[in-house]
PDB file of C-alpha atoms in Angstrom:
ATOM      1  CA  UNK S 259      -2.415  44.510  37.879  1.00 46.00           C
ATOM      2  CA  UNK S 260      -4.229  47.482  38.182  1.00 49.00           C
ATOM      3  CA  UNK S 261      -3.301  49.873  40.888  1.00 52.00           C
ATOM      4  CA  UNK S 262      -5.599  51.806  42.627  1.00 53.00           C
ATOM      5  CA  UNK S 263      -6.428  53.741  46.067  1.00 53.00           C
ATOM      6  CA  UNK S 264      -9.170  53.320  48.383  1.00 52.00           C
ATOM      7  CA  UNK S 265     -10.241  56.973  47.253  1.00 52.00           C
ATOM      8  CA  UNK S 266     -10.488  55.977  43.406  1.00 67.00           C
ATOM      9  CA  UNK S 267     -13.865  56.264  41.915  1.00 84.00           C
ATOM     10  CA  UNK S 268     -14.075  53.254  39.698  1.00 83.00           C
ATOM     11  CA  UNK S 269     -17.441  53.775  38.610  1.00 86.00           C
ATOM     12  CA  UNK S 270     -16.751  57.475  37.376  1.00 89.00           C
ATOM     13  CA  UNK S 271     -13.543  55.869  36.224  1.00 87.00           C
ATOM     14  CA  UNK S 272     -15.411  53.488  34.048  1.00 87.00           C
ATOM     15  CA  UNK S 273     -18.382  55.968  32.561  1.00 90.00           C
ATOM     16  CA  UNK S 274     -15.438  58.324  31.904  1.00 90.00           C
ATOM     17  CA  UNK S 275     -13.951  55.664  29.483  1.00 91.00           C
ATOM     18  CA  UNK S 276     -16.943  53.907  27.973  1.00 91.00           C
ATOM     19  CA  UNK S 277     -18.234  57.362  27.141  1.00 88.00           C
ATOM     20  CA  UNK S 278     -14.963  57.532  24.633  1.00 91.00           C
ATOM     21  CA  UNK S 279     -15.470  54.125  23.268  1.00 89.00           C
ATOM     22  CA  UNK S 280     -16.656  53.294  19.750  1.00 91.00           C
ATOM     23  CA  UNK S 281     -18.160  49.960  20.073  1.00 91.00           C
ATOM     24  CA  UNK S 282     -17.147  47.072  17.711  1.00 88.00           C
ATOM     25  CA  UNK S 283     -19.858  46.052  15.301  1.00 90.00           C
ATOM     26  CA  UNK S 284     -19.787  42.823  13.453  1.00 89.00           C
ATOM     27  CA  UNK S 285     -21.218  42.244  10.106  1.00 88.00           C
ATOM     28  CA  UNK S 286     -23.356  39.245   8.812  1.00 84.00           C
ATOM     29  CA  UNK S 287     -26.595  37.501   9.359  1.00 90.00           C
ATOM     30  CA  UNK S 288     -26.520  35.472  12.775  1.00 93.00           C
ATOM     31  CA  UNK S 289     -29.180  35.361  15.329  1.00 95.00           C
ATOM     32  CA  UNK S 290     -29.086  38.166  17.877  1.00 96.00           C
ATOM     33  CA  UNK S 291     -28.682  38.676  21.556  1.00 97.00           C
ATOM     34  CA  UNK S 292     -28.430  41.219  24.287  1.00 98.00           C
ATOM     35  CA  UNK S 293     -26.784  40.776  27.554  1.00 98.00           C
ATOM     36  CA  UNK S 294     -26.796  43.629  30.506  1.00 98.00           C
ATOM     37  CA  UNK S 295     -23.345  44.108  32.563  1.00 98.00           C
ATOM     38  CA  UNK S 296     -25.038  45.527  35.548  1.00 98.00           C
ATOM     39  CA  UNK S 297     -22.651  47.330  38.005  1.00 96.00           C
ATOM     40  CA  UNK S 298     -23.859  48.452  41.236  1.00 96.00           C
ATOM     41  CA  UNK S 299     -23.851  52.247  42.042  1.00 94.00           C
ATOM     42  CA  UNK S 300     -21.114  51.965  44.819  1.00 92.00           C
ATOM     43  CA  UNK S 301     -18.994  54.395  43.440  1.00 88.00           C
ATOM     44  CA  UNK S 302     -15.567  53.180  45.411  1.00 86.00           C
ATOM     45  CA  UNK S 303     -16.592  49.347  45.215  1.00 91.00           C
ATOM     46  CA  UNK S 304     -19.224  48.791  42.132  1.00 94.00           C
ATOM     47  CA  UNK S 305     -20.148  44.960  41.780  1.00 96.00           C
ATOM     48  CA  UNK S 306     -20.965  43.139  38.573  1.00 96.00           C
ATOM     49  CA  UNK S 307     -24.189  41.197  38.648  1.00 98.00           C
ATOM     50  CA  UNK S 308     -23.828  37.564  37.335  1.00 97.00           C
ATOM     51  CA  UNK S 309     -25.871  34.510  36.986  1.00 97.00           C
ATOM     52  CA  UNK S 310     -25.396  31.203  37.084  1.00 95.00           C
ATOM     53  CA  UNK S 311     -27.550  29.202  34.417  1.00 89.00           C
ATOM     54  CA  UNK S 312     -29.496  26.027  35.298  1.00 87.00           C
ATOM     55  CA  UNK S 313     -27.829  22.890  34.722  1.00 80.00           C
ATOM     56  CA  UNK S 314     -30.957  21.561  33.276  1.00 78.00           C
ATOM     57  CA  UNK S 315     -30.700  24.052  30.335  1.00 67.00           C
ATOM     58  CA  UNK S 316     -30.164  22.578  26.916  1.00 66.00           C
ATOM     59  CA  UNK S 317     -27.433  25.515  26.081  1.00 71.00           C
ATOM     60  CA  UNK S 318     -25.144  26.700  28.197  1.00 67.00           C
ATOM     61  CA  UNK S 319     -26.219  24.573  31.225  1.00 71.00           C
ATOM     62  CA  UNK S 320     -24.427  25.469  34.551  1.00 81.00           C
ATOM     63  CA  UNK S 321     -22.472  28.375  32.921  1.00 88.00           C
ATOM     64  CA  UNK S 322     -21.686  31.461  34.635  1.00 93.00           C
ATOM     65  CA  UNK S 323     -23.298  34.748  32.381  1.00 93.00           C
ATOM     66  CA  UNK S 324     -24.696  38.035  32.303  1.00 97.00           C
ATOM     67  CA  UNK S 325     -28.411  38.391  32.344  1.00 97.00           C
ATOM     68  CA  UNK S 326     -29.555  38.538  28.832  1.00 96.00           C
ATOM     69  CA  UNK S 327     -30.368  36.228  25.956  1.00 94.00           C
ATOM     70  CA  UNK S 328     -31.858  36.213  22.297  1.00 95.00           C
ATOM     71  CA  UNK S 329     -33.826  38.908  20.570  1.00 97.00           C
ATOM     72  CA  UNK S 330     -37.732  38.432  20.243  1.00 96.00           C
ATOM     73  CA  UNK S 331     -39.559  40.024  17.403  1.00 95.00           C
ATOM     74  CA  UNK S 332     -41.176  41.981  20.041  1.00 95.00           C
ATOM     75  CA  UNK S 333     -37.766  43.618  20.962  1.00 96.00           C
ATOM     76  CA  UNK S 334     -37.141  46.949  19.517  1.00 97.00           C
ATOM     77  CA  UNK S 335     -33.801  47.105  20.082  1.00 97.00           C
ATOM     78  CA  UNK S 336     -31.078  44.658  21.476  1.00 97.00           C
ATOM     79  CA  UNK S 337     -30.840  47.057  24.609  1.00 98.00           C
ATOM     80  CA  UNK S 338     -34.419  46.482  24.917  1.00 98.00           C
ATOM     81  CA  UNK S 339     -33.568  42.526  24.726  1.00 98.00           C
ATOM     82  CA  UNK S 340     -30.949  42.754  27.459  1.00 98.00           C
ATOM     83  CA  UNK S 341     -33.360  44.651  29.703  1.00 98.00           C
ATOM     84  CA  UNK S 342     -36.257  42.303  29.098  1.00 98.00           C
ATOM     85  CA  UNK S 343     -34.075  39.245  29.598  1.00 97.00           C
ATOM     86  CA  UNK S 344     -32.458  40.738  32.608  1.00 98.00           C
ATOM     87  CA  UNK S 345     -36.426  41.464  33.816  1.00 98.00           C
ATOM     88  CA  UNK S 346     -37.349  37.836  33.150  1.00 97.00           C
ATOM     89  CA  UNK S 347     -34.248  36.003  34.689  1.00 96.00           C
ATOM     90  CA  UNK S 348     -33.163  38.271  37.816  1.00 98.00           C
ATOM     91  CA  UNK S 349     -36.346  40.250  38.506  1.00 97.00           C
ATOM     92  CA  UNK S 350     -34.665  43.834  37.561  1.00 98.00           C
ATOM     93  CA  UNK S 351     -37.022  46.033  36.435  1.00 97.00           C
ATOM     94  CA  UNK S 352     -35.911  48.215  33.249  1.00 97.00           C
ATOM     95  CA  UNK S 353     -36.452  51.427  34.749  1.00 97.00           C
ATOM     96  CA  UNK S 354     -34.119  50.207  37.416  1.00 97.00           C
ATOM     97  CA  UNK S 355     -31.174  50.549  35.319  1.00 98.00           C
ATOM     98  CA  UNK S 356     -29.434  53.680  34.010  1.00 96.00           C
ATOM     99  CA  UNK S 357     -27.757  52.182  30.562  1.00 97.00           C
ATOM    100  CA  UNK S 358     -24.534  53.778  30.403  1.00 95.00           C
ATOM    101  CA  UNK S 359     -22.805  52.323  27.207  1.00 95.00           C
ATOM    102  CA  UNK S 360     -22.516  49.417  24.344  1.00 97.00           C
ATOM    103  CA  UNK S 361     -20.041  47.461  24.102  1.00 96.00           C
ATOM    104  CA  UNK S 362     -18.540  45.790  21.005  1.00 95.00           C
ATOM    105  CA  UNK S 363     -20.225  43.010  19.777  1.00 94.00           C
ATOM    106  CA  UNK S 364     -19.160  39.571  19.748  1.00 90.00           C
ATOM    107  CA  UNK S 365     -19.905  36.016  18.472  1.00 87.00           C
ATOM    108  CA  UNK S 366     -20.584  33.255  20.992  1.00 85.00           C
ATOM    109  CA  UNK S 367     -19.497  29.702  20.863  1.00 78.00           C
ATOM    110  CA  UNK S 368     -22.735  28.823  19.178  1.00 82.00           C
ATOM    111  CA  UNK S 369     -22.574  31.387  16.424  1.00 86.00           C
ATOM    112  CA  UNK S 370     -24.815  34.096  18.124  1.00 92.00           C
ATOM    113  CA  UNK S 371     -24.155  37.570  17.541  1.00 95.00           C
ATOM    114  CA  UNK S 372     -24.086  39.120  21.034  1.00 96.00           C
ATOM    115  CA  UNK S 373     -24.406  42.960  22.062  1.00 97.00           C
ATOM    116  CA  UNK S 374     -23.386  43.933  25.646  1.00 98.00           C
ATOM    117  CA  UNK S 375     -24.821  46.504  27.419  1.00 98.00           C
ATOM    118  CA  UNK S 376     -23.176  48.141  30.636  1.00 97.00           C
ATOM    119  CA  UNK S 377     -25.779  49.461  33.096  1.00 97.00           C
ATOM    120  CA  UNK S 378     -25.770  50.997  36.625  1.00 96.00           C
ATOM    121  CA  UNK S 379     -28.074  49.676  39.253  1.00 97.00           C
ATOM    122  CA  UNK S 380     -28.907  50.429  42.839  1.00 96.00           C
ATOM    123  CA  UNK S 381     -26.764  48.266  45.200  1.00 94.00           C
ATOM    124  CA  UNK S 382     -29.307  47.482  47.013  1.00 94.00           C
ATOM    125  CA  UNK S 383     -31.704  46.326  44.550  1.00 95.00           C
ATOM    126  CA  UNK S 384     -33.290  42.963  45.102  1.00 95.00           C
ATOM    127  CA  UNK S 385     -32.236  40.449  42.461  1.00 97.00           C
ATOM    128  CA  UNK S 386     -34.016  37.035  42.362  1.00 96.00           C
ATOM    129  CA  UNK S 387     -33.305  33.793  39.928  1.00 95.00           C
ATOM    130  CA  UNK S 388     -35.609  32.886  38.029  1.00 94.00           C
ATOM    131  CA  UNK S 389     -35.798  28.945  38.925  1.00 93.00           C
ATOM    132  CA  UNK S 390     -36.555  27.993  35.289  1.00 91.00           C
ATOM    133  CA  UNK S 391     -33.597  29.247  33.878  1.00 89.00           C
ATOM    134  CA  UNK S 392     -30.943  29.923  36.527  1.00 93.00           C
ATOM    135  CA  UNK S 393     -29.395  28.064  39.706  1.00 94.00           C
ATOM    136  CA  UNK S 394     -28.230  31.641  41.285  1.00 95.00           C
ATOM    137  CA  UNK S 395     -27.483  35.141  40.887  1.00 97.00           C
ATOM    138  CA  UNK S 396     -24.340  36.663  42.623  1.00 97.00           C
ATOM    139  CA  UNK S 397     -22.193  39.791  42.819  1.00 97.00           C
ATOM    140  CA  UNK S 398     -18.652  39.817  42.430  1.00 95.00           C
ATOM    141  CA  UNK S 399     -16.439  43.103  43.156  1.00 94.00           C
ATOM    142  CA  UNK S 400     -15.019  44.919  40.032  1.00 91.00           C
ATOM    143  CA  UNK S 401     -11.872  45.420  41.776  1.00 88.00           C
ATOM    144  CA  UNK S 402     -11.687  41.178  41.609  1.00 91.00           C
ATOM    145  CA  UNK S 403     -11.046  41.370  38.052  1.00 88.00           C
ATOM    146  CA  UNK S 404      -8.964  43.973  38.072  1.00 84.00           C
ATOM    147  CA  UNK S 405      -6.507  42.907  40.894  1.00 80.00           C
ATOM    148  CA  UNK S 406      -6.655  39.063  41.183  1.00 69.00           C
ATOM    149  CA  UNK S 407      -4.450  36.741  38.814  1.00 73.00           C
ATOM    150  CA  UNK S 408      -6.938  34.672  36.039  1.00 83.00           C
ATOM    151  CA  UNK S 409      -7.493  31.263  37.670  1.00 86.00           C
ATOM    152  CA  UNK S 410      -6.593  29.671  34.061  1.00 88.00           C
ATOM    153  CA  UNK S 411      -6.775  31.110  30.359  1.00 88.00           C
ATOM    154  CA  UNK S 412      -8.510  28.929  28.191  1.00 86.00           C
ATOM    155  CA  UNK S 413      -7.830  28.382  24.500  1.00 86.00           C
ATOM    156  CA  UNK S 414     -10.839  28.100  21.869  1.00 78.00           C
ATOM    157  CA  UNK S 415     -10.562  27.903  18.339  1.00 78.00           C
ATOM    158  CA  UNK S 416     -12.887  29.714  15.947  1.00 71.00           C
ATOM    159  CA  UNK S 417     -12.964  29.649  11.942  1.00 74.00           C
ATOM    160  CA  UNK S 418      -9.348  28.445  12.194  1.00 84.00           C
ATOM    161  CA  UNK S 419      -8.289  31.443  14.868  1.00 84.00           C
ATOM    162  CA  UNK S 420      -6.989  30.686  18.279  1.00 88.00           C
ATOM    163  CA  UNK S 421      -8.896  32.621  20.893  1.00 82.00           C
ATOM    164  CA  UNK S 422      -7.400  32.712  24.354  1.00 84.00           C
ATOM    165  CA  UNK S 423     -10.276  33.387  27.232  1.00 83.00           C
ATOM    166  CA  UNK S 424      -9.488  34.134  30.853  1.00 87.00           C
ATOM    167  CA  UNK S 425     -11.136  32.111  33.486  1.00 88.00           C
ATOM    168  CA  UNK S 426     -11.646  33.154  37.201  1.00 91.00           C
ATOM    169  CA  UNK S 427     -13.123  31.373  40.312  1.00 91.00           C
ATOM    170  CA  UNK S 428     -15.360  33.452  42.955  1.00 92.00           C
ATOM    171  CA  UNK S 429     -16.647  32.075  45.874  1.00 92.00           C
ATOM    172  CA  UNK S 430     -17.038  28.773  44.390  1.00 90.00           C
ATOM    173  CA  UNK S 431     -18.264  29.931  40.866  1.00 92.00           C
TER     174      UNK S 431
END
C-alpha cells in the first residue's frame, strides 16, 4: 500500500519517475492503437480520466477504458492517434494536453498493439462523451489506485501464459 502525506506532490513524483523509464516495445506486425492516460493537473490530488464505452459497440462494449483507438492512415504517430481519439471521444483538444511520457506497449485481448501516453490536462477541462462511442466519461483520483485494495484479480490466458489483471470498483464503474 502506498504511504503518503497531504504534502506529497503526486504529479511531480510521477513526472520524475516517468522521465526515467524506457518504454517496452513489442516486435511484430499487428494492428496498432494509441491511448491517452490523461491526468488532471492538481499536484496533490490528480485524477485519471476514464471512459465507459457504449454497450452497443461490437468490441469492448460497456468496458471502462482510456480514451484512444486504432491508428488511422492519416495519423503521423501513435501519439497523434491517442490525441485524435481523445478529441473524438471526449472532446479534449490536442493542444490542451501536455504529453509527458510514453509507457510500455501491450497487446490487447483482440491482438492490437496498444501504445499508452501519459498527458496532463487542466483539472477544470470540460470533457463530454461522444454518444456514438461512449456511455460516460469520469475521473478517478490517482490515490484511489494507490491506496485501495483491488476488488479482484482476473486471470487471463494469452498464448499459453497466465496474466493477472487487477480489477477495481469506483462509484458504480
